[in-house]
Amino acid sequence: MTSSDSPDNAAETPDTPAAQTGVAAMDWAAASADPQYRAAVVDLLGALAYGELAAFERLAEDAKLAPTMADKAELAKMASAEFHHFERLRDRLAEIGEEPTQAMEPFVAAYDGFHKQTAPSDWLEGLVKAYVGDSIASDFYREVAARLDSDTRALVLAVLDDTGHGGFAVEKVRAAIEADPRVGGRLALWARRLMGEALSQSQRVVADRDALSTMLVGGVADGFDLAEVGRMFSRITEAHTKRMAALGLAA
């Protein structure tokens, strides 16, 4: 994923060791004894793995739109980092006895549909999509990670590490707006559309996977109650607003 860990670019998550109880205080060996929790984690890792693979493909495509050789090289480096994240998730699924392709398959349609609906028309839209769109998904996964067993949580947080796209996108987009202020209005509308599509995609994915949705609402692990769901989306929305400001765009 391409979100940033800095306060200006990520949602705050309640992931402090002192607050960890229940499954969050267990390792994978203990937590996976619950078959429903295991199924939920397999879903989560499958969704993340395909998301990283799709991000790799998209960044490689975006590199074709880059205006300079240096920009192409920068995007290629980021694409390589995304593929490395995919490999870690794929290897972890195999390590726990799951077939990675089967784990990813339920999420192909949702991810591919999102990318089809939000195909950028130019270089700047591609940068905003990677920075804003992927970051919304990353914020959601960070929220979930706080409630996972210690081994799975460490892996999820590691693959959500910033690939460097955040700072790169901010620099390029702000420079483009400075050169032509009219660009800002178009990109602000584009970013709002991305947020709506990203949230809709997340909701569809969770609704379609019983084990994952049950975990999120507290059926297994230390899930969210309804009030916490509201607070979670408030944090995600606030982080989105900060990212928009960093780009020089109105939320």
PDB file of C-alpha atoms in Angstrom:
ATOM      1  CA  MET A   1       0.000   0.000   0.000  1.00  0.00           C
ATOM      2  CA  THR A   2       1.050   3.577  -0.368  1.00  0.00           C
ATOM      3  CA  SER A   3      -0.054   5.333   2.777  1.00  0.00           C
ATOM      4  CA  SER A   4       2.261   7.264   5.037  1.00  0.00           C
ATOM      5  CA  ASP A   5       2.806   6.736   8.749  1.00  0.00           C
ATOM      6  CA  SER A   6       3.142  10.421   9.543  1.00  0.00           C
ATOM      7  CA  PRO A   7       0.437  12.135  11.643  1.00  0.00           C
ATOM      8  CA  ASP A   8      -0.563  14.275   8.679  1.00  0.00           C
ATOM      9  CA  ASN A   9      -1.128  11.305   6.421  1.00  0.00           C
ATOM     10  CA  ALA A  10      -2.578   8.446   8.461  1.00  0.00           C
ATOM     11  CA  ALA A  11      -5.463   7.749  10.752  1.00  0.00           C
ATOM     12  CA  GLU A  12      -4.583   7.289  14.387  1.00  0.00           C
ATOM     13  CA  THR A  13      -5.182   3.711  15.531  1.00  0.00           C
ATOM     14  CA  PRO A  14      -5.633   2.428  19.081  1.00  0.00           C
ATOM     15  CA  ASP A  15      -2.655   0.095  18.841  1.00  0.00           C
ATOM     16  CA  THR A  16      -0.770   0.531  22.119  1.00  0.00           C
ATOM     17  CA  PRO A  17       0.616  -2.594  23.811  1.00  0.00           C
ATOM     18  CA  ALA A  18      -0.867  -1.663  27.201  1.00  0.00           C
ATOM     19  CA  ALA A  19      -4.378  -1.762  25.764  1.00  0.00           C
ATOM     20  CA  GLN A  20      -4.059  -5.167  24.083  1.00  0.00           C
ATOM     21  CA  THR A  21      -6.341  -7.860  25.461  1.00  0.00           C
ATOM     22  CA  GLY A  22      -7.966 -11.027  24.165  1.00  0.00           C
ATOM     23  CA  VAL A  23      -6.818 -12.080  20.689  1.00  0.00           C
ATOM     24  CA  ALA A  24      -4.659  -8.953  20.333  1.00  0.00           C
ATOM     25  CA  ALA A  25      -2.533 -10.271  23.219  1.00  0.00           C
ATOM     26  CA  MET A  26      -2.103 -13.714  21.604  1.00  0.00           C
ATOM     27  CA  ASP A  27       0.248 -14.997  18.946  1.00  0.00           C
ATOM     28  CA  TRP A  28      -0.955 -16.756  15.800  1.00  0.00           C
ATOM     29  CA  ALA A  29      -0.550 -20.254  17.227  1.00  0.00           C
ATOM     30  CA  ALA A  30      -2.969 -19.516  20.055  1.00  0.00           C
ATOM     31  CA  ALA A  31      -5.427 -17.301  18.183  1.00  0.00           C
ATOM     32  CA  SER A  32      -5.756 -19.584  15.141  1.00  0.00           C
ATOM     33  CA  ALA A  33      -7.201 -22.350  17.298  1.00  0.00           C
ATOM     34  CA  ASP A  34     -10.519 -20.584  16.679  1.00  0.00           C
ATOM     35  CA  PRO A  35     -11.499 -21.688  13.131  1.00  0.00           C
ATOM     36  CA  GLN A  36     -13.629 -18.602  12.547  1.00  0.00           C
ATOM     37  CA  TYR A  37     -10.775 -16.294  13.494  1.00  0.00           C
ATOM     38  CA  ARG A  38      -8.437 -18.255  11.240  1.00  0.00           C
ATOM     39  CA  ALA A  39     -10.883 -17.919   8.330  1.00  0.00           C
ATOM     40  CA  ALA A  40     -11.141 -14.172   8.932  1.00  0.00           C
ATOM     41  CA  VAL A  41      -7.362 -13.738   8.890  1.00  0.00           C
ATOM     42  CA  VAL A  42      -7.038 -15.788   5.706  1.00  0.00           C
ATOM     43  CA  ASP A  43      -9.614 -13.466   4.127  1.00  0.00           C
ATOM     44  CA  LEU A  44      -7.747 -10.412   5.359  1.00  0.00           C
ATOM     45  CA  LEU A  45      -4.378 -11.620   4.081  1.00  0.00           C
ATOM     46  CA  GLY A  46      -5.937 -12.655   0.779  1.00  0.00           C
ATOM     47  CA  ALA A  47      -7.506  -9.226   0.324  1.00  0.00           C
ATOM     48  CA  LEU A  48      -4.257  -7.479   1.195  1.00  0.00           C
ATOM     49  CA  ALA A  49      -2.195  -9.731  -1.068  1.00  0.00           C
ATOM     50  CA  TYR A  50      -4.339  -9.086  -4.110  1.00  0.00           C
ATOM     51  CA  GLY A  51      -4.421  -5.387  -3.260  1.00  0.00           C
ATOM     52  CA  GLU A  52      -0.621  -5.279  -3.264  1.00  0.00           C
ATOM     53  CA  LEU A  53      -0.433  -7.196  -6.533  1.00  0.00           C
ATOM     54  CA  ALA A  54      -2.941  -4.815  -8.112  1.00  0.00           C
ATOM     55  CA  ALA A  55      -0.983  -1.824  -6.761  1.00  0.00           C
ATOM     56  CA  PHE A  56       2.183  -3.185  -8.364  1.00  0.00           C
ATOM     57  CA  GLU A  57       0.435  -3.543 -11.713  1.00  0.00           C
ATOM     58  CA  ARG A  58      -1.108  -0.082 -11.498  1.00  0.00           C
ATOM     59  CA  LEU A  59       2.134   1.683 -10.602  1.00  0.00           C
ATOM     60  CA  ALA A  60       3.874  -0.060 -13.486  1.00  0.00           C
ATOM     61  CA  GLU A  61       1.132   1.222 -15.797  1.00  0.00           C
ATOM     62  CA  ASP A  62       1.276   4.714 -14.272  1.00  0.00           C
ATOM     63  CA  ALA A  63       4.984   4.827 -15.033  1.00  0.00           C
ATOM     64  CA  LYS A  64       4.071   4.913 -18.725  1.00  0.00           C
ATOM     65  CA  LEU A  65       2.308   8.240 -18.126  1.00  0.00           C
ATOM     66  CA  ALA A  66       5.250   9.788 -16.285  1.00  0.00           C
ATOM     67  CA  PRO A  67       6.554  12.942 -17.989  1.00  0.00           C
ATOM     68  CA  THR A  68      10.258  12.358 -17.282  1.00  0.00           C
ATOM     69  CA  MET A  69      12.672   9.449 -17.065  1.00  0.00           C
ATOM     70  CA  ALA A  70      13.336  10.266 -13.405  1.00  0.00           C
ATOM     71  CA  ASP A  71       9.605  10.041 -12.655  1.00  0.00           C
ATOM     72  CA  LYS A  72       9.386   6.698 -14.453  1.00  0.00           C
ATOM     73  CA  ALA A  73      12.269   5.360 -12.378  1.00  0.00           C
ATOM     74  CA  GLU A  74      10.679   6.576  -9.139  1.00  0.00           C
ATOM     75  CA  LEU A  75       7.404   4.827  -9.904  1.00  0.00           C
ATOM     76  CA  ALA A  76       9.234   1.658 -10.918  1.00  0.00           C
ATOM     77  CA  LYS A  77      10.960   1.636  -7.533  1.00  0.00           C
ATOM     78  CA  MET A  78       7.609   2.022  -5.767  1.00  0.00           C
ATOM     79  CA  ALA A  79       6.089  -0.755  -7.871  1.00  0.00           C
ATOM     80  CA  SER A  80       8.961  -3.023  -6.827  1.00  0.00           C
ATOM     81  CA  ALA A  81       8.235  -2.278  -3.156  1.00  0.00           C
ATOM     82  CA  GLU A  82       4.566  -3.159  -3.643  1.00  0.00           C
ATOM     83  CA  PHE A  83       5.525  -6.482  -5.231  1.00  0.00           C
ATOM     84  CA  HIS A  84       7.790  -7.248  -2.278  1.00  0.00           C
ATOM     85  CA  HIS A  85       4.820  -6.649   0.043  1.00  0.00           C
ATOM     86  CA  PHE A  86       2.757  -9.042  -2.079  1.00  0.00           C
ATOM     87  CA  GLU A  87       5.469 -11.699  -1.792  1.00  0.00           C
ATOM     88  CA  ARG A  88       5.483 -11.435   2.004  1.00  0.00           C
ATOM     89  CA  LEU A  89       1.719 -11.915   2.175  1.00  0.00           C
ATOM     90  CA  ARG A  90       1.778 -14.745  -0.353  1.00  0.00           C
ATOM     91  CA  ASP A  91       4.532 -16.507   1.580  1.00  0.00           C
ATOM     92  CA  ARG A  92       2.683 -16.075   4.870  1.00  0.00           C
ATOM     93  CA  LEU A  93      -0.470 -17.632   3.456  1.00  0.00           C
ATOM     94  CA  ALA A  94       1.553 -20.618   2.249  1.00  0.00           C
ATOM     95  CA  GLU A  95       3.312 -20.829   5.628  1.00  0.00           C
ATOM     96  CA  ILE A  96       0.004 -21.234   7.486  1.00  0.00           C
ATOM     97  CA  GLY A  97      -1.172 -23.909   5.057  1.00  0.00           C
ATOM     98  CA  GLU A  98      -3.328 -21.841   2.709  1.00  0.00           C
ATOM     99  CA  GLU A  99      -3.167 -21.696  -1.081  1.00  0.00           C
ATOM    100  CA  PRO A 100      -2.451 -18.012  -1.878  1.00  0.00           C
ATOM    101  CA  THR A 101      -4.342 -17.916  -5.167  1.00  0.00           C
ATOM    102  CA  GLN A 102      -7.465 -19.352  -3.562  1.00  0.00           C
ATOM    103  CA  ALA A 103      -7.207 -16.875  -0.686  1.00  0.00           C
ATOM    104  CA  MET A 104      -6.978 -13.947  -3.114  1.00  0.00           C
ATOM    105  CA  GLU A 105      -9.643 -15.073  -5.575  1.00  0.00           C
ATOM    106  CA  PRO A 106     -12.731 -13.801  -3.629  1.00  0.00           C
ATOM    107  CA  PHE A 107     -11.362 -10.239  -3.812  1.00  0.00           C
ATOM    108  CA  VAL A 108     -10.375 -10.056  -7.459  1.00  0.00           C
ATOM    109  CA  ALA A 109     -13.736  -8.774  -8.697  1.00  0.00           C
ATOM    110  CA  ALA A 110     -13.954  -6.010  -6.063  1.00  0.00           C
ATOM    111  CA  TYR A 111     -10.420  -4.731  -6.640  1.00  0.00           C
ATOM    112  CA  ASP A 112     -10.600  -4.993 -10.404  1.00  0.00           C
ATOM    113  CA  GLY A 113     -13.992  -3.272 -10.377  1.00  0.00           C
ATOM    114  CA  PHE A 114     -12.610  -0.421  -8.287  1.00  0.00           C
ATOM    115  CA  HIS A 115      -9.651   0.085 -10.590  1.00  0.00           C
ATOM    116  CA  LYS A 116     -11.873  -0.069 -13.663  1.00  0.00           C
ATOM    117  CA  GLN A 117     -14.203   2.569 -12.202  1.00  0.00           C
ATOM    118  CA  THR A 118     -11.297   4.820 -11.211  1.00  0.00           C
ATOM    119  CA  ALA A 119      -8.889   4.538 -14.131  1.00  0.00           C
ATOM    120  CA  PRO A 120      -6.879   7.799 -14.205  1.00  0.00           C
ATOM    121  CA  SER A 121      -6.971   9.860 -17.381  1.00  0.00           C
ATOM    122  CA  ASP A 122      -3.529  11.360 -16.844  1.00  0.00           C
ATOM    123  CA  TRP A 123      -0.368  11.363 -14.758  1.00  0.00           C
ATOM    124  CA  LEU A 124      -1.691  13.643 -12.016  1.00  0.00           C
ATOM    125  CA  GLU A 125      -4.897  11.662 -11.529  1.00  0.00           C
ATOM    126  CA  GLY A 126      -2.769   8.535 -11.182  1.00  0.00           C
ATOM    127  CA  LEU A 127      -0.676  10.161  -8.466  1.00  0.00           C
ATOM    128  CA  VAL A 128      -3.750  11.326  -6.558  1.00  0.00           C
ATOM    129  CA  LYS A 129      -5.328   7.890  -6.834  1.00  0.00           C
ATOM    130  CA  ALA A 130      -2.294   6.131  -5.386  1.00  0.00           C
ATOM    131  CA  TYR A 131      -1.902   8.686  -2.597  1.00  0.00           C
ATOM    132  CA  VAL A 132      -5.555   9.192  -1.639  1.00  0.00           C
ATOM    133  CA  GLY A 133      -7.295   6.022  -2.758  1.00  0.00           C
ATOM    134  CA  ASP A 134      -4.785   3.502  -1.454  1.00  0.00           C
ATOM    135  CA  SER A 135      -4.331   5.434   1.769  1.00  0.00           C
ATOM    136  CA  ILE A 136      -8.016   5.110   2.646  1.00  0.00           C
ATOM    137  CA  ALA A 137      -7.730   1.328   2.332  1.00  0.00           C
ATOM    138  CA  SER A 138      -4.517   1.353   4.355  1.00  0.00           C
ATOM    139  CA  ASP A 139      -6.154   3.332   7.151  1.00  0.00           C
ATOM    140  CA  PHE A 140      -8.950   0.762   7.292  1.00  0.00           C
ATOM    141  CA  TYR A 141      -6.486  -2.145   7.497  1.00  0.00           C
ATOM    142  CA  ARG A 142      -4.510  -0.370  10.220  1.00  0.00           C
ATOM    143  CA  GLU A 143      -7.684  -0.081  12.282  1.00  0.00           C
ATOM    144  CA  VAL A 144      -8.320  -3.796  11.856  1.00  0.00           C
ATOM    145  CA  ALA A 145      -4.683  -4.690  12.618  1.00  0.00           C
ATOM    146  CA  ALA A 146      -4.974  -3.311  16.140  1.00  0.00           C
ATOM    147  CA  ARG A 147      -7.373  -6.191  16.920  1.00  0.00           C
ATOM    148  CA  LEU A 148      -5.351  -9.026  15.388  1.00  0.00           C
ATOM    149  CA  ASP A 149      -2.961 -11.498  16.984  1.00  0.00           C
ATOM    150  CA  SER A 150       0.580 -10.218  17.399  1.00  0.00           C
ATOM    151  CA  ASP A 151       2.118 -12.141  14.492  1.00  0.00           C
ATOM    152  CA  THR A 152      -0.558 -11.174  11.972  1.00  0.00           C
ATOM    153  CA  ARG A 153      -0.632  -7.586  13.228  1.00  0.00           C
ATOM    154  CA  ALA A 154       3.131  -7.213  12.712  1.00  0.00           C
ATOM    155  CA  LEU A 155       2.889  -8.504   9.142  1.00  0.00           C
ATOM    156  CA  VAL A 156      -0.084  -6.326   8.217  1.00  0.00           C
ATOM    157  CA  LEU A 157       1.554  -3.186   9.562  1.00  0.00           C
ATOM    158  CA  ALA A 158       4.798  -4.023   7.766  1.00  0.00           C
ATOM    159  CA  VAL A 159       3.143  -4.332   4.356  1.00  0.00           C
ATOM    160  CA  LEU A 160       1.306  -1.055   4.909  1.00  0.00           C
ATOM    161  CA  ASP A 161       4.628   0.785   5.214  1.00  0.00           C
ATOM    162  CA  ASP A 162       4.966   3.815   2.963  1.00  0.00           C
ATOM    163  CA  THR A 163       6.659   3.050  -0.366  1.00  0.00           C
ATOM    164  CA  GLY A 164       7.609   6.706  -0.750  1.00  0.00           C
ATOM    165  CA  HIS A 165       4.642   7.508  -2.965  1.00  0.00           C
ATOM    166  CA  GLY A 166       3.132   9.946  -0.457  1.00  0.00           C
ATOM    167  CA  GLY A 167       5.882  12.542  -0.488  1.00  0.00           C
ATOM    168  CA  PHE A 168       6.432  12.073  -4.218  1.00  0.00           C
ATOM    169  CA  ALA A 169       2.736  12.639  -5.011  1.00  0.00           C
ATOM    170  CA  VAL A 170       2.492  15.714  -2.782  1.00  0.00           C
ATOM    171  CA  GLU A 171       5.531  17.326  -4.414  1.00  0.00           C
ATOM    172  CA  LYS A 172       4.343  16.696  -7.971  1.00  0.00           C
ATOM    173  CA  VAL A 173       0.680  17.630  -7.426  1.00  0.00           C
ATOM    174  CA  ARG A 174       1.440  20.836  -5.555  1.00  0.00           C
ATOM    175  CA  ALA A 175       3.899  21.879  -8.260  1.00  0.00           C
ATOM    176  CA  ALA A 176       1.266  21.245 -10.933  1.00  0.00           C
ATOM    177  CA  ILE A 177      -1.319  23.337  -9.061  1.00  0.00           C
ATOM    178  CA  GLU A 178       1.169  26.153  -8.599  1.00  0.00           C
ATOM    179  CA  ALA A 179       1.838  26.118 -12.330  1.00  0.00           C
ATOM    180  CA  ASP A 180      -1.869  26.027 -13.211  1.00  0.00           C
ATOM    181  CA  PRO A 181      -4.356  26.636 -10.343  1.00  0.00           C
ATOM    182  CA  ARG A 182      -7.212  25.280 -12.463  1.00  0.00           C
ATOM    183  CA  VAL A 183      -5.745  21.806 -11.991  1.00  0.00           C
ATOM    184  CA  GLY A 184      -6.675  21.928  -8.299  1.00  0.00           C
ATOM    185  CA  GLY A 185     -10.428  21.968  -8.864  1.00  0.00           C
ATOM    186  CA  ARG A 186     -10.334  18.993 -11.208  1.00  0.00           C
ATOM    187  CA  LEU A 187      -8.143  16.954  -8.892  1.00  0.00           C
ATOM    188  CA  ALA A 188     -10.272  17.805  -5.835  1.00  0.00           C
ATOM    189  CA  LEU A 189     -13.353  16.405  -7.584  1.00  0.00           C
ATOM    190  CA  TRP A 190     -11.360  13.337  -8.597  1.00  0.00           C
ATOM    191  CA  ALA A 191     -10.171  12.735  -5.014  1.00  0.00           C
ATOM    192  CA  ARG A 192     -13.728  12.979  -3.656  1.00  0.00           C
ATOM    193  CA  ARG A 193     -14.839  10.401  -6.189  1.00  0.00           C
ATOM    194  CA  LEU A 194     -11.965   8.129  -5.158  1.00  0.00           C
ATOM    195  CA  MET A 195     -12.963   8.312  -1.513  1.00  0.00           C
ATOM    196  CA  GLY A 196     -16.549   7.369  -2.279  1.00  0.00           C
ATOM    197  CA  GLU A 197     -15.505   4.434  -4.448  1.00  0.00           C
ATOM    198  CA  ALA A 198     -12.895   3.229  -1.929  1.00  0.00           C
ATOM    199  CA  LEU A 199     -15.363   3.233   0.969  1.00  0.00           C
ATOM    200  CA  SER A 200     -17.972   1.457  -1.128  1.00  0.00           C
ATOM    201  CA  GLN A 201     -15.432  -1.171  -2.127  1.00  0.00           C
ATOM    202  CA  SER A 202     -14.431  -1.791   1.498  1.00  0.00           C
ATOM    203  CA  GLN A 203     -18.046  -2.197   2.533  1.00  0.00           C
ATOM    204  CA  ARG A 204     -18.731  -4.658  -0.301  1.00  0.00           C
ATOM    205  CA  VAL A 205     -15.703  -6.766   0.548  1.00  0.00           C
ATOM    206  CA  VAL A 206     -16.600  -7.013   4.223  1.00  0.00           C
ATOM    207  CA  ALA A 207     -20.281  -7.702   3.546  1.00  0.00           C
ATOM    208  CA  ASP A 208     -19.448 -10.550   1.163  1.00  0.00           C
ATOM    209  CA  ARG A 209     -17.148 -12.395   3.566  1.00  0.00           C
ATOM    210  CA  ASP A 210     -18.940 -13.726   6.640  1.00  0.00           C
ATOM    211  CA  ALA A 211     -15.850 -14.548   8.709  1.00  0.00           C
ATOM    212  CA  LEU A 212     -14.307 -11.140   8.086  1.00  0.00           C
ATOM    213  CA  SER A 213     -17.487  -9.202   8.843  1.00  0.00           C
ATOM    214  CA  THR A 214     -18.082 -11.247  11.992  1.00  0.00           C
ATOM    215  CA  MET A 215     -14.586 -10.461  13.230  1.00  0.00           C
ATOM    216  CA  LEU A 216     -15.007  -6.746  12.577  1.00  0.00           C
ATOM    217  CA  VAL A 217     -18.243  -6.479  14.555  1.00  0.00           C
ATOM    218  CA  GLY A 218     -16.944  -8.452  17.512  1.00  0.00           C
ATOM    219  CA  GLY A 219     -18.033 -12.003  16.754  1.00  0.00           C
ATOM    220  CA  VAL A 220     -14.434 -13.190  17.023  1.00  0.00           C
ATOM    221  CA  ALA A 221     -11.384 -11.368  18.306  1.00  0.00           C
ATOM    222  CA  ASP A 222     -11.907  -7.933  19.847  1.00  0.00           C
ATOM    223  CA  GLY A 223     -14.093  -6.460  17.152  1.00  0.00           C
ATOM    224  CA  PHE A 224     -15.671  -3.050  16.784  1.00  0.00           C
ATOM    225  CA  ASP A 225     -18.952  -2.212  18.431  1.00  0.00           C
ATOM    226  CA  LEU A 226     -21.303   0.082  16.513  1.00  0.00           C
ATOM    227  CA  ALA A 227     -20.052   3.200  18.280  1.00  0.00           C
ATOM    228  CA  GLU A 228     -16.451   2.299  17.496  1.00  0.00           C
ATOM    229  CA  VAL A 229     -17.324   1.711  13.842  1.00  0.00           C
ATOM    230  CA  GLY A 230     -18.505   5.318  13.714  1.00  0.00           C
ATOM    231  CA  ARG A 231     -15.331   6.558  15.388  1.00  0.00           C
ATOM    232  CA  MET A 232     -13.213   4.481  13.024  1.00  0.00           C
ATOM    233  CA  PHE A 233     -14.765   6.040   9.940  1.00  0.00           C
ATOM    234  CA  SER A 234     -14.427   9.464  11.524  1.00  0.00           C
ATOM    235  CA  ARG A 235     -10.689   8.865  11.930  1.00  0.00           C
ATOM    236  CA  ILE A 236     -10.396   7.661   8.327  1.00  0.00           C
ATOM    237  CA  THR A 237     -12.293  10.712   7.067  1.00  0.00           C
ATOM    238  CA  GLU A 238     -10.130  13.054   9.139  1.00  0.00           C
ATOM    239  CA  ALA A 239      -6.964  11.477   7.747  1.00  0.00           C
ATOM    240  CA  HIS A 240      -8.346  11.874   4.229  1.00  0.00           C
ATOM    241  CA  THR A 241      -8.968  15.579   4.879  1.00  0.00           C
ATOM    242  CA  LYS A 242      -5.348  15.996   6.033  1.00  0.00           C
ATOM    243  CA  ARG A 243      -4.054  14.280   2.916  1.00  0.00           C
ATOM    244  CA  MET A 244      -6.147  16.531   0.729  1.00  0.00           C
ATOM    245  CA  ALA A 245      -4.706  19.564   2.490  1.00  0.00           C
ATOM    246  CA  ALA A 246      -1.178  18.217   2.012  1.00  0.00           C
ATOM    247  CA  LEU A 247      -1.867  18.007  -1.720  1.00  0.00           C
ATOM    248  CA  GLY A 248      -3.229  21.564  -1.738  1.00  0.00           C
ATOM    249  CA  LEU A 249      -6.761  20.358  -2.493  1.00  0.00           C
ATOM    250  CA  ALA A 250     -10.103  21.045  -0.826  1.00  0.00           C
ATOM    251  CA  ALA A 251     -11.674  17.974   0.824  1.00  0.00           C
TER     252      ALA A 251
END
